[in-house]
C-alpha positions as CSV (number, residue, x, y, z in Angstrom):
1,X,-7.1,68.4,5.3
2,X,-9.8,66.4,3.5
3,X,-8.5,64.4,0.5
4,X,-9.5,64.5,-3.1
5,X,-10.4,61.0,-4.1
6,X,-9.2,59.6,-7.5
7,X,-11.0,56.3,-8.0
8,X,-9.9,54.0,-10.8
9,X,-12.0,51.1,-12.0
10,X,-11.5,47.7,-13.7
11,X,-8.5,47.1,-15.9
12,X,-6.9,50.5,-15.3
13,X,-4.1,48.7,-13.5
14,X,-3.2,47.5,-17.0
15,X,-2.5,51.0,-18.4
16,X,0.9,51.1,-20.1
17,X,1.0,47.3,-20.3
18,X,-2.0,46.3,-22.4
19,X,-2.1,47.6,-26.0
20,X,0.2,50.6,-25.5
21,X,-0.3,51.5,-29.2
22,X,-4.0,52.1,-28.4
23,X,-3.9,53.3,-24.7
24,X,-0.4,54.8,-24.5
25,X,2.6,53.9,-22.4
26,X,1.7,55.9,-19.3
27,X,1.0,53.5,-16.4
28,X,-1.5,54.1,-13.6
29,X,1.5,54.8,-11.3
30,X,2.5,57.6,-13.8
31,X,-1.0,59.1,-13.6
32,X,-1.0,58.8,-9.9
33,X,2.3,60.8,-9.7
34,X,0.8,63.5,-12.0
35,X,-2.3,63.8,-9.8
36,X,-0.2,64.0,-6.6
37,X,2.2,66.6,-8.0
38,X,-0.7,68.7,-9.3
39,X,-2.6,68.4,-6.0
40,X,0.4,69.3,-4.0
41,X,0.8,72.5,-6.0
42,X,-2.8,73.3,-5.0
43,X,-2.3,72.4,-1.4
44,X,-4.5,69.3,-1.6
45,X,-4.0,65.7,-0.6
46,X,-5.0,62.8,-2.8
47,X,-6.4,59.4,-2.0
48,X,-5.6,57.5,-5.2
49,X,-7.2,54.0,-5.5
50,X,-7.8,51.3,-8.1
51,X,-9.9,48.2,-7.9
52,X,-11.1,45.6,-10.4
53,X,-14.1,44.9,-8.1
54,X,-17.0,47.2,-8.8
55,X,-18.6,46.7,-5.4
56,X,-15.4,47.9,-3.8
57,X,-15.6,51.1,-5.9
58,X,-19.2,51.7,-4.8
59,X,-18.0,51.4,-1.2
60,X,-15.2,53.9,-1.8
61,X,-17.6,56.4,-3.5
62,X,-19.8,56.2,-0.4
63,X,-16.8,56.7,1.8
64,X,-15.6,59.7,-0.2
65,X,-19.0,61.3,0.1
66,X,-18.3,61.8,3.8
67,X,-14.6,62.4,3.8
68,X,-13.6,64.2,0.5
69,X,-13.3,67.8,-0.4
């Protein structure tokens, strides 16, 4: 089964930690769990990634182009 990629960019690793009054208390791990649970219900797999390095994100986008649903 080909994965659905969920790619998260700079500073999203700080969700739930940085300014929770503005951005909420849900962490990126919480969001990952929601994505995985929803995908499982649809019979899909998830490749969930986060990087603060923009060049790494570009490489993942190019990878996903060949491997994703």
